[in-house]
Coordinates of C-alpha atoms in Angstrom, one line a residue:
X14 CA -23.8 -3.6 -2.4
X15 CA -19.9 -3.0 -2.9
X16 CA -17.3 -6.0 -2.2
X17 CA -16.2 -4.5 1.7
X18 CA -20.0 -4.2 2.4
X19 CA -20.8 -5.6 6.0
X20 CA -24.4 -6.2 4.4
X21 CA -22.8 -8.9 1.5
X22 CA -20.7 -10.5 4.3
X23 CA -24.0 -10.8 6.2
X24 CA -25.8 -12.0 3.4
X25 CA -23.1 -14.7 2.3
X26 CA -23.2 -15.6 6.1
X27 CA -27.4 -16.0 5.9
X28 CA -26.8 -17.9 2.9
X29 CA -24.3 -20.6 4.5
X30 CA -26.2 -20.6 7.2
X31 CA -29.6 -21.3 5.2
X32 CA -28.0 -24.1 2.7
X33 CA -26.8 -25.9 5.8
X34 CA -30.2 -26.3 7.4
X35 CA -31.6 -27.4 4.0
X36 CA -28.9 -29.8 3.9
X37 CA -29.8 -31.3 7.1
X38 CA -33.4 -31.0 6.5
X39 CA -33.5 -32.5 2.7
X40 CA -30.4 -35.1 3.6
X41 CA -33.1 -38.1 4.4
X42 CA -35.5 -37.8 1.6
X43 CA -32.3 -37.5 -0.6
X44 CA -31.3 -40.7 0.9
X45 CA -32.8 -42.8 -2.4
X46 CA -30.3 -44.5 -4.6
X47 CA -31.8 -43.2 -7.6
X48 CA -30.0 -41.0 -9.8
X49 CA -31.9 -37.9 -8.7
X50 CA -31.1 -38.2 -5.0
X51 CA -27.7 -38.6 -5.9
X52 CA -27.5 -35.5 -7.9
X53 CA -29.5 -33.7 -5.3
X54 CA -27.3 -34.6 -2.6
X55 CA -23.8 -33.4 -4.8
X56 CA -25.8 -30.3 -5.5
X57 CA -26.7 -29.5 -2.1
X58 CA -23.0 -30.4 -1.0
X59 CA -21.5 -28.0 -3.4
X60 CA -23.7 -25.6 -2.9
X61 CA -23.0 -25.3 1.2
X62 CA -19.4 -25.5 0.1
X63 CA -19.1 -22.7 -2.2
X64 CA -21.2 -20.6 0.6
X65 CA -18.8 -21.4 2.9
X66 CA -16.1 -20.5 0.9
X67 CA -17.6 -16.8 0.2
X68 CA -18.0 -16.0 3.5
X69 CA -14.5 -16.9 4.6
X70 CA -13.2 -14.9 1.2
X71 CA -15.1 -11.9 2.2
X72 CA -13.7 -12.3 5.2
X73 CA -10.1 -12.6 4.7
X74 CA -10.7 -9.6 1.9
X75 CA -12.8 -6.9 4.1
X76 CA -9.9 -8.0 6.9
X77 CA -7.2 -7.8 4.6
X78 CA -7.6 -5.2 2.0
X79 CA -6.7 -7.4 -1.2
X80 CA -9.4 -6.0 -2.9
X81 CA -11.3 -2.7 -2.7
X82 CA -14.5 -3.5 -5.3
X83 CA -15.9 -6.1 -7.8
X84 CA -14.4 -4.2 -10.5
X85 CA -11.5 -4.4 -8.9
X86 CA -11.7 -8.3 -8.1
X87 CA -12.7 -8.8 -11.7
X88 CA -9.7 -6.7 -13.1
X89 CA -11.4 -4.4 -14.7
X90 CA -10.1 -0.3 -14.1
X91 CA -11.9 1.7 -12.0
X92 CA -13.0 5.5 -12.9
X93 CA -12.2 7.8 -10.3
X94 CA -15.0 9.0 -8.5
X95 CA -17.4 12.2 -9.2
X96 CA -14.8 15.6 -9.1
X97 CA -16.0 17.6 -6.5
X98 CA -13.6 20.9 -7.1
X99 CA -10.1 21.4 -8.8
X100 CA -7.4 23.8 -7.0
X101 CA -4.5 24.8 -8.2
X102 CA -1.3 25.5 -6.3
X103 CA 1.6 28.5 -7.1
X104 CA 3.5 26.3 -9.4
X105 CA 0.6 24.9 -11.4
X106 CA -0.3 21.7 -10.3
X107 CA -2.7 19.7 -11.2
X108 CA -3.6 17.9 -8.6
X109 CA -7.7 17.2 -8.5
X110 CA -9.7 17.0 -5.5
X111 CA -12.2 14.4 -4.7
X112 CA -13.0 15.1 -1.6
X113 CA -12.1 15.1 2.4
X114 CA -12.4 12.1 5.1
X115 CA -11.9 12.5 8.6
X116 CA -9.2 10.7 10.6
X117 CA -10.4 8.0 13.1
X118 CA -9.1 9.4 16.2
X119 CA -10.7 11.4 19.4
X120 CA -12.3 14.4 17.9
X121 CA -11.1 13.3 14.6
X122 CA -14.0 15.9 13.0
X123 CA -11.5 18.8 13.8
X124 CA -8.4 18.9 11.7
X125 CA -6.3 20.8 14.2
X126 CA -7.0 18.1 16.4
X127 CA -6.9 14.5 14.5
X128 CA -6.1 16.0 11.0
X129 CA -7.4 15.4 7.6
X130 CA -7.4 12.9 4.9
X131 CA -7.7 14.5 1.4
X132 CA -8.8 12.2 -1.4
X133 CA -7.3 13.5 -4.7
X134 CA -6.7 12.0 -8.2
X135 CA -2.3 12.9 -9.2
X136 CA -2.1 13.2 -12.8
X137 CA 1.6 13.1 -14.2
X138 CA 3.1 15.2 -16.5
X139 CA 5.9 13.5 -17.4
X140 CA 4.1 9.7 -17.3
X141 CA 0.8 10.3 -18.8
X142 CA -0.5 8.2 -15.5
X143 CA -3.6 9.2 -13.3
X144 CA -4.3 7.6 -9.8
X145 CA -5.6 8.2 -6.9
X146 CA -4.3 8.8 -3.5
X147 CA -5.2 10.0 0.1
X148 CA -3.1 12.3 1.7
X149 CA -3.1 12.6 5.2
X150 CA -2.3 16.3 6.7
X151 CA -1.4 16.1 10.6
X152 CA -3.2 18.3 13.1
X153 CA 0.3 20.8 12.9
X154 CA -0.7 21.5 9.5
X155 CA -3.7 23.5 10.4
X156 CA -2.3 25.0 13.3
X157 CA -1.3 28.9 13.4
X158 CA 1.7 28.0 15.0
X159 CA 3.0 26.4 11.9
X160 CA 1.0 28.2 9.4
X161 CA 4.1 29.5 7.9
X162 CA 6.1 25.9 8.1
X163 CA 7.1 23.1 4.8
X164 CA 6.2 19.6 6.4
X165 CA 8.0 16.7 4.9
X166 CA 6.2 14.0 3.4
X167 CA 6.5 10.1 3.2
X168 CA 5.1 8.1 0.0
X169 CA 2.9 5.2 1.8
X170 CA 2.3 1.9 -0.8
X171 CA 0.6 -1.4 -0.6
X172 CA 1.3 -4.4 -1.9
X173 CA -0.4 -5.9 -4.7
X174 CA -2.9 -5.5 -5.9
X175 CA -4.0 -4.2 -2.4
X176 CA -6.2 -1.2 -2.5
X177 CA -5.2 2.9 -0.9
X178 CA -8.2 2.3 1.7
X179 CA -6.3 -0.2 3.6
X180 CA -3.5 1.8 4.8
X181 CA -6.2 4.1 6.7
X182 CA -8.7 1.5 7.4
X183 CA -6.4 -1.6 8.4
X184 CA -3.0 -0.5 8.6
X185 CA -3.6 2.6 10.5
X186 CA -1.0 4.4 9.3
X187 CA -2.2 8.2 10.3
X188 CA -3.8 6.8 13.5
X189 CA -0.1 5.1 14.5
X190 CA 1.2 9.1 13.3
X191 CA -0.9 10.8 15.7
X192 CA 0.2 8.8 18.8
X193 CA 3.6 9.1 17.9
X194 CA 3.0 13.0 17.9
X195 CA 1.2 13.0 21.2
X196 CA 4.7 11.1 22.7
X197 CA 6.7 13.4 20.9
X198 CA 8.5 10.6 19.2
X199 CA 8.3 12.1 15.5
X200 CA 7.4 15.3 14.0
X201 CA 4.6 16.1 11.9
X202 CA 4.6 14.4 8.4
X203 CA 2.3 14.5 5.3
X204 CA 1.7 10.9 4.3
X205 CA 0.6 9.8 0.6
X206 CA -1.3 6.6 0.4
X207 CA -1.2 4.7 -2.4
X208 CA -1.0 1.7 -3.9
X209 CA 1.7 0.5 -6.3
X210 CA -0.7 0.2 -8.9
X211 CA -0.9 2.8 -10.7
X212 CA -2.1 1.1 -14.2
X213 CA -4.2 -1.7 -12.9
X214 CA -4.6 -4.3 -13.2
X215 CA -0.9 -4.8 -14.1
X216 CA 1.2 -5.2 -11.6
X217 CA 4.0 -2.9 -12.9
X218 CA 6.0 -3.4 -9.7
X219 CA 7.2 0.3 -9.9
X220 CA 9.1 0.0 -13.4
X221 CA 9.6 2.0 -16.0
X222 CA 8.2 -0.2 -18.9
X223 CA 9.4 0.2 -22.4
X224 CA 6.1 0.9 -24.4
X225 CA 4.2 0.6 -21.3
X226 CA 3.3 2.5 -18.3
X227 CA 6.5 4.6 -17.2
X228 CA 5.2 4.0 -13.2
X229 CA 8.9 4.8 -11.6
X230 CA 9.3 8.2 -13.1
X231 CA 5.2 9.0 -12.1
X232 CA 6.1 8.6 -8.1
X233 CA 9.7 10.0 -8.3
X234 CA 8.7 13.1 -10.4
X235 CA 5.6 13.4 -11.3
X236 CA 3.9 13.1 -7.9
X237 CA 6.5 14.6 -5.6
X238 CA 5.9 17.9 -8.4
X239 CA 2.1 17.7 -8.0
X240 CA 2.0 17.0 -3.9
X241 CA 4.2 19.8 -3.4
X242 CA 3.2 22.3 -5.1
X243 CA -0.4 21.8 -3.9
X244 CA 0.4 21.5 -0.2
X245 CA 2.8 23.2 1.9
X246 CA 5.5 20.4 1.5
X247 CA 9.7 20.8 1.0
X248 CA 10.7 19.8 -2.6
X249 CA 14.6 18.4 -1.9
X250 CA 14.7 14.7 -1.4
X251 CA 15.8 15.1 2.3
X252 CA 12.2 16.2 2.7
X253 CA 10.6 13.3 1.1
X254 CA 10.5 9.7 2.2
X255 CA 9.1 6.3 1.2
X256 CA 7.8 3.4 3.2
X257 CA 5.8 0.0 2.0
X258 CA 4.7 -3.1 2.6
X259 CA 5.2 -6.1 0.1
X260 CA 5.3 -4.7 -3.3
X261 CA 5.3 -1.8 -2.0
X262 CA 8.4 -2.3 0.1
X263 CA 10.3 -3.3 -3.1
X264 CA 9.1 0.0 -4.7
X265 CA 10.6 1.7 -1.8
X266 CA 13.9 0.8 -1.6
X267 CA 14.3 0.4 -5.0
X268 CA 13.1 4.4 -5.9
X269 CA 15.9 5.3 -3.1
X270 CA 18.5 3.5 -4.0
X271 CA 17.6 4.6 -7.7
X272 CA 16.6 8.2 -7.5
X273 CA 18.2 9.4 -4.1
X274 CA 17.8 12.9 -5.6
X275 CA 14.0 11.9 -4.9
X276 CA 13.6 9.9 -1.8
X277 CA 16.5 10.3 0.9
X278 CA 14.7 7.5 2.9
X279 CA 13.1 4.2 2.6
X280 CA 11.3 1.9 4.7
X281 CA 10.3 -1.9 3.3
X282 CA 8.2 -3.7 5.3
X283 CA 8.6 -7.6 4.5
X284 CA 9.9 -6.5 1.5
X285 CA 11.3 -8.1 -2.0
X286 CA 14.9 -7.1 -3.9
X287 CA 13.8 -7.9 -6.6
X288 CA 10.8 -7.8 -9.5
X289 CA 8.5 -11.3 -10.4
X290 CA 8.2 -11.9 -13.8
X291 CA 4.7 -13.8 -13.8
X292 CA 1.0 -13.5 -15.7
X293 CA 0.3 -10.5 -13.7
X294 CA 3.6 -8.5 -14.4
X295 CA 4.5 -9.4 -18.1
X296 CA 7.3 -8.2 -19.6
X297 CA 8.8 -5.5 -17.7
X298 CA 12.5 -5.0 -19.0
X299 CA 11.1 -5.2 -23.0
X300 CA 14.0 -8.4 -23.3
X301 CA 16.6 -5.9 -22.0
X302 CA 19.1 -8.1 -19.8
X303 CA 20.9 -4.7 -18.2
X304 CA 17.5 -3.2 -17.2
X305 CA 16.4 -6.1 -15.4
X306 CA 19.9 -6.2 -13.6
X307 CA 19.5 -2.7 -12.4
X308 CA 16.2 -3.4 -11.0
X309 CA 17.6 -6.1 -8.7
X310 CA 18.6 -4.5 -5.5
X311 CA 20.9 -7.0 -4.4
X312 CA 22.7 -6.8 -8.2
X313 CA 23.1 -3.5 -7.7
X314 CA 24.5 -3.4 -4.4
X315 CA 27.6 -5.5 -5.4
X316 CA 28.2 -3.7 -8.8
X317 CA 26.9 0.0 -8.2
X318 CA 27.9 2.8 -6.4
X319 CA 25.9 3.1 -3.4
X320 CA 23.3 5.6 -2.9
X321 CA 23.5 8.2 -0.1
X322 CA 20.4 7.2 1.8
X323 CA 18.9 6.0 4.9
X324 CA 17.4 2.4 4.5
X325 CA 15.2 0.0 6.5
X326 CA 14.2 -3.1 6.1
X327 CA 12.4 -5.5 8.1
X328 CA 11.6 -9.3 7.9
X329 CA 10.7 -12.2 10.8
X330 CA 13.1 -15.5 11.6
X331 CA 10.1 -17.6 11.0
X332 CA 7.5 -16.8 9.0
X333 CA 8.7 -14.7 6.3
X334 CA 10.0 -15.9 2.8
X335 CA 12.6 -12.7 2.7
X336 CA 14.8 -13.6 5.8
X337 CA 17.4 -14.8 4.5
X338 CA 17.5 -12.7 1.2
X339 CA 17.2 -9.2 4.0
X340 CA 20.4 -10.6 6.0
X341 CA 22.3 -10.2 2.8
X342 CA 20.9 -7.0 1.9
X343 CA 22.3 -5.6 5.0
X344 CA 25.1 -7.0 4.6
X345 CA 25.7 -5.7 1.7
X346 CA 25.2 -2.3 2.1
X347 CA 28.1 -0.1 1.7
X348 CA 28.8 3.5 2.7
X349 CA 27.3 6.2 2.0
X350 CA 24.6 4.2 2.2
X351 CA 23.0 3.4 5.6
X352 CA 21.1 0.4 6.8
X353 CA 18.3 -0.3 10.0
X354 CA 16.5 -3.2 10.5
X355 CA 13.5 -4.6 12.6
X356 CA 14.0 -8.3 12.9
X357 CA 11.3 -10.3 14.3
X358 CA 11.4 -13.4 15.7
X359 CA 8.3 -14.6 14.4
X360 CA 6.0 -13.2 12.1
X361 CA 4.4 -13.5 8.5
X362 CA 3.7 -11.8 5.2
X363 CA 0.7 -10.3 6.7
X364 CA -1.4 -7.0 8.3
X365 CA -0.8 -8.4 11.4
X366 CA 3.0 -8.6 10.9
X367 CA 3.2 -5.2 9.9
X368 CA 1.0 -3.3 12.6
X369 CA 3.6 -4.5 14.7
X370 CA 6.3 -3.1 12.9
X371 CA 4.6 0.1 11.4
X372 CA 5.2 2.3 14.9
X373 CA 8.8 1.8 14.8
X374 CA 9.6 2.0 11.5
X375 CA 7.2 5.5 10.9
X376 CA 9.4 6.6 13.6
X377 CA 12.5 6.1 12.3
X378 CA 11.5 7.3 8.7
X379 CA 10.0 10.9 10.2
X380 CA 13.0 11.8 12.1
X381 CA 14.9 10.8 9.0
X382 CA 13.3 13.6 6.9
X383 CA 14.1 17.3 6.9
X384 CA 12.0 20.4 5.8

């Protein structure tokens, strides 16, 4: 039974449920002062804690998305799944299909209708990285009317470690698409869902690594290269766009702001401005002062030229660590450059946060981008 089972969240449940009736039921013939009624009683305590404790984990994980597997939990690198069929696209991609999901929305079985999620494995030229990704094709795509049309695309990340799964399942990113398209409120987009980590478990925070995984130059050139030459997707930067959450909102800005010849647009939802240096990171800059300088986006923005891109960031007045940090961010932003924000007045680092947010800012990204 995987880690998101229903069945292991109803089992832990049973569990908890079953050590606190034996609790209750053993507790007087435990009542002895003897050594073994006192160890029996810390054991049974213990016991009913830890229970309790794994059924709100679960919990919090299967609502959350933190963690998509045990391997995953465990750090240990999960193979990509069984390859169902390879295609190949005009310019020679090699982009390898997994498979096809369909899209949680009425009629959602027809792709002209709800669309399609394609499950595919990117592997980069240039960075020598593999990962997967889910990319979502809007019901326009399959349509004769635009049969002969280039759809722009956004690049959708996590946080981290977060798992792909979660912007579909929990963050509802193609479902929030397809209403907007009903309203008329964007046009149709190709969105690839990822997460950040690309070399797990490290958390590479979407850095270049000297003599380590070269992540920023597999989702500015390696992926854009392989998405759009497999699908029917513009290759200039106005066509592509970036939005994330957390980690992933970092990532965003930062490949924008960076490569603006690869993403004219970028979206960071309760996002940092700079890169944590902690057990789960190591060294990213390889000791190089300059490198970790350029990789601050508020360092940049006082002693770089700015980029000519469309930037937005979001953050809440209470409940969000980045407040204060995304009022100077806008603040700083000089020309060419341009800046959007959705301020909150309360809110957290959390799902709940961003599903409020999300509509909005998809919005603003999609009429941002040009094919």
């Amino acid at each position: 039974m995987g880690l998101t089972s229903k069945k292991v969240l109803l089992l832990a449940v049973l569990v908890a449920v079953a050590l606190f009736v034996l609790t209750v039921w053993l507790w007087p013939r435990l009542s002895k002062g003897n050594w073994r009624a006192v160890l029996g009683r810390v054991g049974l305590l213990v016991a009913t804690q830890l229970s309790l404790f794994a059924v709100i984990g679960l919990y919090a994980n299967n609502s959350f998305g933190f963690y998509a597997s045990w391997a995953d939990l465990f750090g240990q690198e999960q193979e990509p799944g069984v390859v169902t069929n390879y295609q190949t696209g005009p310019n020679g991609t090699k982009l390898q299909m997994l498979g096809t999901e369909r899209v949680s929305v009425q009629n959602g079985s027809r792709p002209a209708v709800g669309g399609r999620i394609d499950k595919v494995v990117i592997r980069g030229e240039n960075s020598q990285i593999a990962s997967p990704a889910f990319v979502y094709l809007p019901p326009q795509y399959f349509q004769k009317k635009y049969a002969k049309r280039q759809f722009p695309a956004a690049l959708v990340l996590t946080g981290y470690p977060g798992t792909a799964e979660a912007l579909y399942k929990k963050l509802h990113f193609p479902q929030t698409q397809h209403e907007l398209l009903k309203k008329h409120k964007m046009q149709p987009t190709v969105l690839v869902m990822m997460r950040p980590t690309v070399a797990p478990p490290r958390d590479t925070e979407c850095v270049d690594i000297p003599n380590g995984p070269q992540t920023e130059t597999f989702f500015t050139k390696d992926l854009r290269a392989d998405i759009a030459g497999h699908y029917r997707i513009g290759r200039e930067a106005r066509s592509w766009g970036v939005i994330g959450d957390s980690t992933g909102g970092y990532c965003a800005l930062k490949m924008a702001m960076r490569h603006p010849d690869a993403y004219s647009s970028a979206v960071a939802l309760s996002g940092a401005y700079k890169a944590p240096l902690d057990a789960t990171t190591g060294d990213l800059f390889g000791g190089n002062p300059q490198l970790q300088r350029e990789n601050n986006l508020l360092w940049r923005q006082r002693h770089l030229p700015a980029p000519d891109v469309n930037l937005l960031v979001t953050s809440s007045k209470q409940g969000e660590g980045n407040y204060h940090q995304t009022l100077r961010f806008i603040q700083q932003t000089k020309s060419p450059s341009r800046i959007s924000s959705i301020i909150l007045d309360s809110g957290g680092h959390n799902f709940n946060t961003w599903r409020r947010e999300i509509p909005a800012a998809l919005e603003w990204l999609g009429n941002h981008l040009k094919a």
